[in-house]
XYZ file of C-alpha atoms in Angstrom:
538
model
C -44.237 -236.860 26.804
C -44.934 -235.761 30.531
C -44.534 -232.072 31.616
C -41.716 -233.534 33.212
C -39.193 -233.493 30.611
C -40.015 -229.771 30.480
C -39.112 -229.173 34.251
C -36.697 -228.364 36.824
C -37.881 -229.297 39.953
C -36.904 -227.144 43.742
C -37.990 -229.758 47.118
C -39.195 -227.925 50.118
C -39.848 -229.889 53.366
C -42.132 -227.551 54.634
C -42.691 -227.829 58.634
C -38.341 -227.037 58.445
C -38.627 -224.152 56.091
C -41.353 -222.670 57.801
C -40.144 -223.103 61.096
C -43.070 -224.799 62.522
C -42.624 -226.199 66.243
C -41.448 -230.428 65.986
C -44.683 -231.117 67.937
C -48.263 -230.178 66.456
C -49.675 -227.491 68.749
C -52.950 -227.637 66.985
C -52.674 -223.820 66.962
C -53.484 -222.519 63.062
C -50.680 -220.717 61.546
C -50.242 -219.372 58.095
C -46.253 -219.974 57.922
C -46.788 -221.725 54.314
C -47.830 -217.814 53.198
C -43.818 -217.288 52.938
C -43.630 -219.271 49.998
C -45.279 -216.325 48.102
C -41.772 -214.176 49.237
C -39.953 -217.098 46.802
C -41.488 -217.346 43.687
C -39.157 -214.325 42.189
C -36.677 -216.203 43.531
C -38.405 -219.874 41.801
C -38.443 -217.901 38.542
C -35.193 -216.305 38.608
C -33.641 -220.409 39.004
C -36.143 -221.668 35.851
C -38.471 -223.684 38.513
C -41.161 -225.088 36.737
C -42.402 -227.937 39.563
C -42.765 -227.636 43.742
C -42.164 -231.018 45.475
C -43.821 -230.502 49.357
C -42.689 -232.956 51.424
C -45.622 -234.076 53.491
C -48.371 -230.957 54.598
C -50.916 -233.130 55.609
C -51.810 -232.781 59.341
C -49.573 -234.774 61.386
C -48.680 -235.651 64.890
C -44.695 -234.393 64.673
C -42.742 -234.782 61.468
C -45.128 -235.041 58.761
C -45.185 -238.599 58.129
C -47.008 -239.274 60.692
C -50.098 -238.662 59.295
C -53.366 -237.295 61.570
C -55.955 -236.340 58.525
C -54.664 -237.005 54.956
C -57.713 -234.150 53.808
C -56.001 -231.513 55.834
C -52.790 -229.589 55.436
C -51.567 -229.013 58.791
C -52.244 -226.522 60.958
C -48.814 -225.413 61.585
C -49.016 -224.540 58.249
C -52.219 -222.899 57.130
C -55.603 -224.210 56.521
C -56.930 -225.682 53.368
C -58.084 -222.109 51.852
C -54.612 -220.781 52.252
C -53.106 -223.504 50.425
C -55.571 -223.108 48.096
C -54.454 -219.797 47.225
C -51.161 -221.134 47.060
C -51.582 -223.585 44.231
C -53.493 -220.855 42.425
C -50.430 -218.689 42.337
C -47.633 -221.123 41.910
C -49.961 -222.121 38.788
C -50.607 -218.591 37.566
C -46.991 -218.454 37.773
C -46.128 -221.481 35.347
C -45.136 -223.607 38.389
C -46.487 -227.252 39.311
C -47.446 -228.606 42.581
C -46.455 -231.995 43.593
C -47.674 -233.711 47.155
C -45.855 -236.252 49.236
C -48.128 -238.984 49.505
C -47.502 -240.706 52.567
C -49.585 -243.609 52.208
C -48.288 -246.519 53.726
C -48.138 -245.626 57.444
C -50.381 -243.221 59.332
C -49.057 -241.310 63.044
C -51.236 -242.343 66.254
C -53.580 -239.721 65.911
C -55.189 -241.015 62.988
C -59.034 -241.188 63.994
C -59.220 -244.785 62.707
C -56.660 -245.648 64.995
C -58.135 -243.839 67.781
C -61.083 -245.644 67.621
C -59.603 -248.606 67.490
C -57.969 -247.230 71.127
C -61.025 -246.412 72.298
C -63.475 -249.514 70.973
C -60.636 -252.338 71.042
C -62.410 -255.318 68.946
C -65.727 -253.530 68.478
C -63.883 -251.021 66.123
C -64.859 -251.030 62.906
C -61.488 -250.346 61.592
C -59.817 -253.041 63.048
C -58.822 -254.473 59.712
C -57.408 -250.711 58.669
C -54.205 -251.934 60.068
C -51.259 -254.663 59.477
C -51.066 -257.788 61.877
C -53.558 -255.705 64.212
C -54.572 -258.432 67.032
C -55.398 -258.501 71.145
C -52.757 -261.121 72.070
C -50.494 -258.545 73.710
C -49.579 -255.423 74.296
C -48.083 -252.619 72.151
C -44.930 -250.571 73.442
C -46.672 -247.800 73.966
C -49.492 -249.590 75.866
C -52.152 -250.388 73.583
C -54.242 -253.324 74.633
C -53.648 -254.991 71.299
C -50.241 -255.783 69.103
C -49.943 -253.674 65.510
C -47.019 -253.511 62.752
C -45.411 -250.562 62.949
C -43.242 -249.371 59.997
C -39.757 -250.443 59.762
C -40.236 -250.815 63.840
C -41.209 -247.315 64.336
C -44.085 -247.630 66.205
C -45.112 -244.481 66.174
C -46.056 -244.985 62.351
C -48.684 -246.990 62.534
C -48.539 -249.715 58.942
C -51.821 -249.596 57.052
C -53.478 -252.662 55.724
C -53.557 -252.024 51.779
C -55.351 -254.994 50.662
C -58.624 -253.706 52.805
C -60.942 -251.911 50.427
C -61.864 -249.347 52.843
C -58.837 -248.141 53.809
C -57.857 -248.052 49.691
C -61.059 -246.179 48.771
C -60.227 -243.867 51.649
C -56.992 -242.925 50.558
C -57.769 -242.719 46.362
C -60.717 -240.528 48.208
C -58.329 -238.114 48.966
C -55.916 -237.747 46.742
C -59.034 -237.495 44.423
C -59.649 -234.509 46.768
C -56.145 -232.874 46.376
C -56.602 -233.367 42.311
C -60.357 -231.450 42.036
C -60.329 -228.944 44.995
C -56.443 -227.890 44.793
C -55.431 -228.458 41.061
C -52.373 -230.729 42.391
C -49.965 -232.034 39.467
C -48.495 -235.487 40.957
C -47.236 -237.421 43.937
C -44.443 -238.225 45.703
C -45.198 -241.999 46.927
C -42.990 -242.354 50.227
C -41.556 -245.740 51.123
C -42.553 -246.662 47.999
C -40.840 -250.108 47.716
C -43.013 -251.234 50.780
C -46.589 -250.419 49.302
C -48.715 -252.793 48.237
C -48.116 -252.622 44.044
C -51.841 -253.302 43.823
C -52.708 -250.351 45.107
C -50.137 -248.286 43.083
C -52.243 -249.981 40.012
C -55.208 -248.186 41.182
C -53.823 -244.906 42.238
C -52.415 -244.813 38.900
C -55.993 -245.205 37.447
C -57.416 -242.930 39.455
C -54.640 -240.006 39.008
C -54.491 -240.308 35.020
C -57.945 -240.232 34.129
C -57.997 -236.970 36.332
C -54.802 -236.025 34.257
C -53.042 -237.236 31.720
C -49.716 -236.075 32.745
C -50.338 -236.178 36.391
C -46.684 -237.513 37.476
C -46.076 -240.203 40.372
C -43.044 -240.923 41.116
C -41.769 -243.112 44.535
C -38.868 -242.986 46.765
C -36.798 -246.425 46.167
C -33.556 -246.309 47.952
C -32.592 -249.561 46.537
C -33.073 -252.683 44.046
C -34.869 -252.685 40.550
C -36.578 -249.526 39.702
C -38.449 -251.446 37.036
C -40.392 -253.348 39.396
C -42.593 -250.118 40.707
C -41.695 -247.760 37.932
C -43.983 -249.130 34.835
C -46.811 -248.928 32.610
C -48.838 -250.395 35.353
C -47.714 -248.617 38.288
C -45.713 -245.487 39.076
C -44.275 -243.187 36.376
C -40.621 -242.714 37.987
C -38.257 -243.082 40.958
C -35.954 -241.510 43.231
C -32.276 -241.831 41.620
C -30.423 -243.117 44.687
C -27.992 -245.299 42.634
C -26.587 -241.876 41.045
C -26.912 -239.240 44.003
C -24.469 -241.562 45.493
C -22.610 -241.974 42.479
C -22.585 -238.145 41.598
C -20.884 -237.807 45.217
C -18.541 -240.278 45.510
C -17.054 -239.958 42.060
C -16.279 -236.128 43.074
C -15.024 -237.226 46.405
C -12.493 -239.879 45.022
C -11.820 -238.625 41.980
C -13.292 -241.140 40.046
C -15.365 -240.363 36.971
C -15.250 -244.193 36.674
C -17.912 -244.838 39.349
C -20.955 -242.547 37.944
C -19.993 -243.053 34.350
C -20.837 -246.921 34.611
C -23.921 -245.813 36.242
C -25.500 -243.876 34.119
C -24.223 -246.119 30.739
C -25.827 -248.927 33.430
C -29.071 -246.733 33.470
C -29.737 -244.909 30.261
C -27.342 -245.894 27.234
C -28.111 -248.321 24.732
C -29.547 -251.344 26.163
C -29.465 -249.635 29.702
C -31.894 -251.135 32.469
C -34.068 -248.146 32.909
C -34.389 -245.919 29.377
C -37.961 -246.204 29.692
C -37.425 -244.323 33.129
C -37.256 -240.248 33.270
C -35.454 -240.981 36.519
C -36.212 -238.576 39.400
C -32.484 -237.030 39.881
C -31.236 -235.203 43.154
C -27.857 -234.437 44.881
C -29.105 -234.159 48.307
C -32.875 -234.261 50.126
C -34.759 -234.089 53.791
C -33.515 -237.787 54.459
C -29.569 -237.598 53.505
C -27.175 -234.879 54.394
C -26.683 -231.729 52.546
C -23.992 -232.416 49.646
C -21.962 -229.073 50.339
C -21.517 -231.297 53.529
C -20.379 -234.494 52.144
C -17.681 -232.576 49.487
C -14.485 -232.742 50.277
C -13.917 -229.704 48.569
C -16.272 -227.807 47.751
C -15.271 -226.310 44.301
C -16.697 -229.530 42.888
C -20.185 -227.803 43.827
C -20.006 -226.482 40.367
C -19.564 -229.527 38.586
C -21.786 -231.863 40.892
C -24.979 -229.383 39.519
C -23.923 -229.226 35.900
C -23.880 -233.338 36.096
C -27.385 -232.815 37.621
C -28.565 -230.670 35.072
C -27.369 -232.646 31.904
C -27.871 -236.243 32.887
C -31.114 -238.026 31.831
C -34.102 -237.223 34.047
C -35.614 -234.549 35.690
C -33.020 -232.631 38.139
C -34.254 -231.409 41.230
C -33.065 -228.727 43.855
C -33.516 -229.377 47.630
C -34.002 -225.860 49.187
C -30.934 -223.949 50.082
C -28.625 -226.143 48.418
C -28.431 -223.899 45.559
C -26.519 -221.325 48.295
C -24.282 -224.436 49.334
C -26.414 -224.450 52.936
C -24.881 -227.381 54.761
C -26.352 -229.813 57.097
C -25.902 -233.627 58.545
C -28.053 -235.782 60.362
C -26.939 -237.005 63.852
C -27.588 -240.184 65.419
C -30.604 -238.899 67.260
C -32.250 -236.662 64.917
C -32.339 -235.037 61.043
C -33.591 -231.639 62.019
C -30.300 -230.102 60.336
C -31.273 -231.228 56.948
C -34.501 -229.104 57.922
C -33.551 -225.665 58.422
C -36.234 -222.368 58.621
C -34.777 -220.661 55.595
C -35.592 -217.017 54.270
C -34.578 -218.166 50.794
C -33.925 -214.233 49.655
C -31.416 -213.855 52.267
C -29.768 -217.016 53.715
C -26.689 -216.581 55.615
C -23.001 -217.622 54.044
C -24.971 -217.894 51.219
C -22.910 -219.052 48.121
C -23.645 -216.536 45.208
C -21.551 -218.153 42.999
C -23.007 -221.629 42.675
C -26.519 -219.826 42.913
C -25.989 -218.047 39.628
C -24.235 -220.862 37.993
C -27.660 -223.133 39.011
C -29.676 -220.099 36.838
C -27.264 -220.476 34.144
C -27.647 -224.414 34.251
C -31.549 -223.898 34.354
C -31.595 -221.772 30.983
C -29.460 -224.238 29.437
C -31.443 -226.883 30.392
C -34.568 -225.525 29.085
C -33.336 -224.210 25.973
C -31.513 -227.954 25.107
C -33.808 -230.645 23.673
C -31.176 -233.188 23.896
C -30.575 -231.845 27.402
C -34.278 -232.951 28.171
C -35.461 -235.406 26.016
C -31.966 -236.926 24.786
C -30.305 -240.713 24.991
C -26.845 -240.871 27.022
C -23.808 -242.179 25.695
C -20.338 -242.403 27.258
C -17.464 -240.418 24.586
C -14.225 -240.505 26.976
C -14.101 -241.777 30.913
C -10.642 -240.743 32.609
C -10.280 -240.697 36.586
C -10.720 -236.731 36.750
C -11.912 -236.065 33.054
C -15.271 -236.882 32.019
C -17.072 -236.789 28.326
C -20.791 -237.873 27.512
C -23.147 -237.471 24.533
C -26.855 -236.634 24.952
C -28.625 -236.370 21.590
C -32.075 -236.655 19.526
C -32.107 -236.716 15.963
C -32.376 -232.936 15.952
C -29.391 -232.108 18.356
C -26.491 -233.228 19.787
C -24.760 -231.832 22.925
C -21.336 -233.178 24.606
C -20.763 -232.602 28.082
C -17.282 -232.282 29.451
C -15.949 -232.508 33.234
C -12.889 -231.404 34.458
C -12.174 -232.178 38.107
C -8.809 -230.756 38.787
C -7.673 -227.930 40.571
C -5.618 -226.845 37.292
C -6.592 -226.569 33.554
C -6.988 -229.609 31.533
C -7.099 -229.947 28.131
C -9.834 -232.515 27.688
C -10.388 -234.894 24.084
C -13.081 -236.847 22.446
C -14.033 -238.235 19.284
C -17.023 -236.044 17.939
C -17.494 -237.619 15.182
C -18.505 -234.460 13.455
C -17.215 -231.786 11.124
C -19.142 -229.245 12.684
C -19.104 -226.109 15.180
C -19.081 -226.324 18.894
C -20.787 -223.712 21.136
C -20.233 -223.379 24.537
C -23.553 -222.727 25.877
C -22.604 -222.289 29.557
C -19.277 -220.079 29.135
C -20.403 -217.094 26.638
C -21.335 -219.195 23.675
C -17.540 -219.636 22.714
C -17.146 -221.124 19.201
C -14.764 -224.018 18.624
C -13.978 -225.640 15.656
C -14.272 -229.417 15.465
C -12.858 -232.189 12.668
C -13.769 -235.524 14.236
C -10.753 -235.474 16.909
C -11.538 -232.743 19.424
C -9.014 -231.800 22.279
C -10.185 -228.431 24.192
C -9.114 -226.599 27.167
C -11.369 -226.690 30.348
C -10.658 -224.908 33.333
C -10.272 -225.741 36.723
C -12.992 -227.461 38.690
C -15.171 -226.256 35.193
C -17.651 -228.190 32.877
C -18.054 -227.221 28.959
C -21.709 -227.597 27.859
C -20.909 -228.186 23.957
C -23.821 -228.057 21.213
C -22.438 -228.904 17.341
C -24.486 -226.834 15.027
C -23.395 -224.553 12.350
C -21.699 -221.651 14.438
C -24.924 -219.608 14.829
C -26.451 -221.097 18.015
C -26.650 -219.657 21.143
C -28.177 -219.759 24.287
C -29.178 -216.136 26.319
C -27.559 -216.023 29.424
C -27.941 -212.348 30.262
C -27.112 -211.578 33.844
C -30.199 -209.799 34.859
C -31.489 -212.534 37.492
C -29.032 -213.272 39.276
C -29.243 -214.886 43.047
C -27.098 -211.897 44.957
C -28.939 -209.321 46.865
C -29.336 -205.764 45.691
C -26.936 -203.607 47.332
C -27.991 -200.584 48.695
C -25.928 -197.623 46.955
C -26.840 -195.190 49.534
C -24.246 -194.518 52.220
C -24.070 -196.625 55.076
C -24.328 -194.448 58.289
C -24.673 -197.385 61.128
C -24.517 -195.012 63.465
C -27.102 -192.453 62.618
C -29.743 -195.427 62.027
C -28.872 -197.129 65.443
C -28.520 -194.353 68.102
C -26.876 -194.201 71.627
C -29.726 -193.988 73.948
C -32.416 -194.921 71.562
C -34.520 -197.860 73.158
C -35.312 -200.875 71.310
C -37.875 -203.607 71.846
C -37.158 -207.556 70.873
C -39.694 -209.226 68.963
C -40.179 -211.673 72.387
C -41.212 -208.335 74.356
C -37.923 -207.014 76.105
C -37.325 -203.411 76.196
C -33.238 -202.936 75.367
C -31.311 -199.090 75.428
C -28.207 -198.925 73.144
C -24.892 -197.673 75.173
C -22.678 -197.992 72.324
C -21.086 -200.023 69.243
C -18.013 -201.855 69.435
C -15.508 -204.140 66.695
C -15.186 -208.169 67.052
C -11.352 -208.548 67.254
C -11.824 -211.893 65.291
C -13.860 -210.864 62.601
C -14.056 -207.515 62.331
C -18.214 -207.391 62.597
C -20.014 -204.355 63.694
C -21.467 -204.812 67.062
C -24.203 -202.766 68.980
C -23.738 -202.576 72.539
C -27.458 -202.355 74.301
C -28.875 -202.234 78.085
C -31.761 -204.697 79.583
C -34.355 -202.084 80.549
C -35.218 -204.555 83.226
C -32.362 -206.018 85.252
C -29.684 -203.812 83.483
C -27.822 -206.523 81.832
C -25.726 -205.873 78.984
C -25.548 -207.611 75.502
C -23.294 -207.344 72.031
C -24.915 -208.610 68.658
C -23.127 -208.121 65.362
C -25.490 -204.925 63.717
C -26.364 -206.593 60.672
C -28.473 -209.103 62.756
C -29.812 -206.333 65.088
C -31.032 -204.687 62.818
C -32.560 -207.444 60.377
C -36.377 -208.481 59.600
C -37.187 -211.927 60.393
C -39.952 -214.930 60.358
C -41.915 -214.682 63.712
C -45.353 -217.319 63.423
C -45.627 -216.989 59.579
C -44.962 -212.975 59.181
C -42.015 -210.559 58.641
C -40.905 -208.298 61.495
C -38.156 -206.510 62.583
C -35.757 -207.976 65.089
C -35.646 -205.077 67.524
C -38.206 -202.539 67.181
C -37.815 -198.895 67.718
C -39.491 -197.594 70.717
């Protein structure tokens, strides 16, 4: 078996949750560096595998690809991500890559010289339906394929050799230099499956259990996800269906996907399915809830379903976001993960909870599925090896439900996830489950248990020393903004709304006066990859 079955994955997109400006600047940067800040925070959730959405240096967004040997500048240099990898490793944690191989951006320097030489360019035949009988849209004296009409991503040509040797070239690269564990194979269902034969060659007799797994929004997994090709897929059947089912309260809708999937006969048991609830292309699922108590249950589904589950950064606070028409930048938010605002404690700690369980369950990660008991708002399913066998239950009410299955079993129950509560269990099995709640159910002999101590837990440590506002923010004391603009305090006020603490200060420079809530006055922030203080003392 893969690592993978071992693992809980966390997704960062990194240009949003560094902060990096939308357009490359060209200006090096060592924003990445905050990611050392996190890896308490990694450990405390049981994260065992990074997923970086694309770092190579690009033109705007990341997929559009300037040098696929480079991470961009916006976000360190190749050293610093060196150092990077070392310590996620030293720390027990994987690195996975977005490979972003079937487009490059209009910087690309084999593109550029196509620009610049026209025919004469020897890497005319880099590209897809390249030819000089027209004109691009953007004014190119020649006609190219750009990727699903974006012409700004610029469709390689994967049958040429080159171009194939070029990119195996690198991700060779990536493997030897930086110790990377897998890919992520973007717009995978578009690439040339030749050239996922090869890559797959390449990767495994580097390593073994080097993981590739490709985005697939639709159609048979089975066709890219094989012996021959890639080793997974993204599970967009079931993030819909983990959604939806919450939404309209209809356990109907993901049990017949995953029975579909992974019981008995199902289309893809030979798949350990890449498994998500929300990432940088679809909107944040404390968004799409309804209602938002089902936040608890939508993770535990995530957590105990075949596959790997994987966090997208924030979510585990319940950040929300949703793409507009014109742009997606809201589902890419700078986040200082140790102190995000309106943070959700709650589902944080229940995520560390679900992590230890996870880890601690063989049947939880290596397990088949089976369906016990499907109701509209009451949900039962099996996972089990011939060592173990845990039963999941759901409860999607706002009120307790008492919720039955045939165990099949004369046995014990433990309730993992709720203080290791003992049940006893004769075949028949009918037990209480509270509101908006799960029961995580392992039949043994009574003596099993699974440490949940409450040591690492996601809320800040309060400070038990006194809070004296006042004495720490002065009247008259002068302040200077991180952007260079010299402020006096003249007082502190009370929001009539919310009740927030404001400070009161002076422009030192055309005398014009401002109210911010103290907390924020007074906090340390990201400023061009380092912590500072908001307003420094002067």
């Amino acid at each position: 078996m893969s690592y993978i079955n071992e693992s809980i994955i966390y997704n960062i997109y990194p240009l949003g949750f560094c902060g990096a400006p939308r357009d490359n600047d060209h200006q090096l940067n060592y924003r990445l560096d905050k990611i050392y800040d996190c890896i308490d925070h990694f450990k405390r959730l049981g994260i065992n595998a990074l997923v970086f959405n694309p770092l190579f240096e690009s033109s705007h967004h990341g997929y559009d690809t300037i040098d696929y040997r480079m991470v961009d500048k916006r976000l360190g240099d190749n050293e610093s991500f060196k150092k990077i990898c070392d310590t996620l490793h030293a720390n027990g944690i994987r690195v996975i890559l977005d490979g972003v191989f079937n487009h490059v951006g209009r910087e690309f320097f084999a593109f550029n010289d196509v620009q610049q030489k026209k025919w004469d360019s020897r890497y005319c035949g880099w590209f897809q339906n390249l030819n000089f009988d027209g004109r691009s849209c953007y004014g190119d004296p020649f006609w190219y394929e750009g990727w699903a009409g974006h012409y700004d991503l610029v469709k390689l040509n994967l049958r040429n050799d080159e171009v194939v040797n070029y990119l195996l070239g690198s991700v060779e690269m990536w493997i030897d230099e930086f110790g990377i564990d897998g890919l992520r194979l973007d717009a995978a269902d578009v690439i040339d499956p030749e050239f996922f034969k090869k890559l797959k060659n390449l990767c495994k007799s580097k390593k073994p259990d080097f993981w590739l797994y490709g985005e697939i929004t639709h159609g048979d997994y089975n066709r890219i996800a094989n012996k021959d090709m890639l080793d997974s897929v993204t599970n967009y059947e079931c993030y819909k269906g983990i959604y939806s089912s919450h939404n309209d309260h209809n356990y109907f809708e993901i049990a017949h996907s995953m029975n579909r999937q992974f019981a008995n006969g199902g289309i893809y048991q030979n798949i350990y399915t890449y498994n998500f609830v929300d990432n940088h292309d679809v909107n944040r699922v404390a968004s799409v809830l309804r209602d938002k108590n089902h936040l608890y249950n939508i993770y535990t589904m995530l957590y105990t379903m075949p596959g790997v589950p994987s966090i997208y950064y924030g979510s585990e606070y319940a950040v929300e976001g949703k793409r507009t028409r014109d742009s997606d930048y809201d589902l890419r938010p700078c986040l200082d993960l140790n102190n995000v605002p309106n943070a959700n404690y709650q589902l944080c700690d229940h995520i560390i909870k679900l992590g230890k369980v996870r880890l601690a369950l063989e049947a939880l990660k290596y397990g088949k599925f089976e369906n016990v008991n499907i109701m509209n708002e009451k949900l039962v399913y099996k996972r089990y090896t011939d060592n173990q066998t845990v039963f999941v239950l759901f409860n999607l009410t706002d009120h307790d439900e008492r919720v039955g299955f045939d165990s099949r079993c004369n046995a014990k129950l433990t309730d993992v996830l709720n203080g290791n509560q003992v049940f006893d269990c004769n075949g028949w099995c009918e037990l209480p489950v509270p509101a908006y709640s799960t029961r995580i159910l392992v039949v043994n002999d009574g003596s099993f248990t699974v440490n949940l101590d409450s040591e690492n837990v996601c809320a800040p440590v309060k400070n038990e020393a006194p809070e004296k506002a006042e004495e720490e923010v002065t009247v008259g004391a002068r302040y200077r903004h991180f952007k260079g603009n010299e402020y006096e305090i003249t007082g502190f006020a009370k929001h009539s709304e919310s009740g927030d603490r404001l400070v009161i200060y002076k422009s030192l420079s055309d005398g014009e006066v401002w109210a911010r809530p103290y907390n924020m006055f007074v906090e340390t922030i990201w400023d061009n990859g380092r912590q500072i203080k908001r307003f420094e003392k002067i």
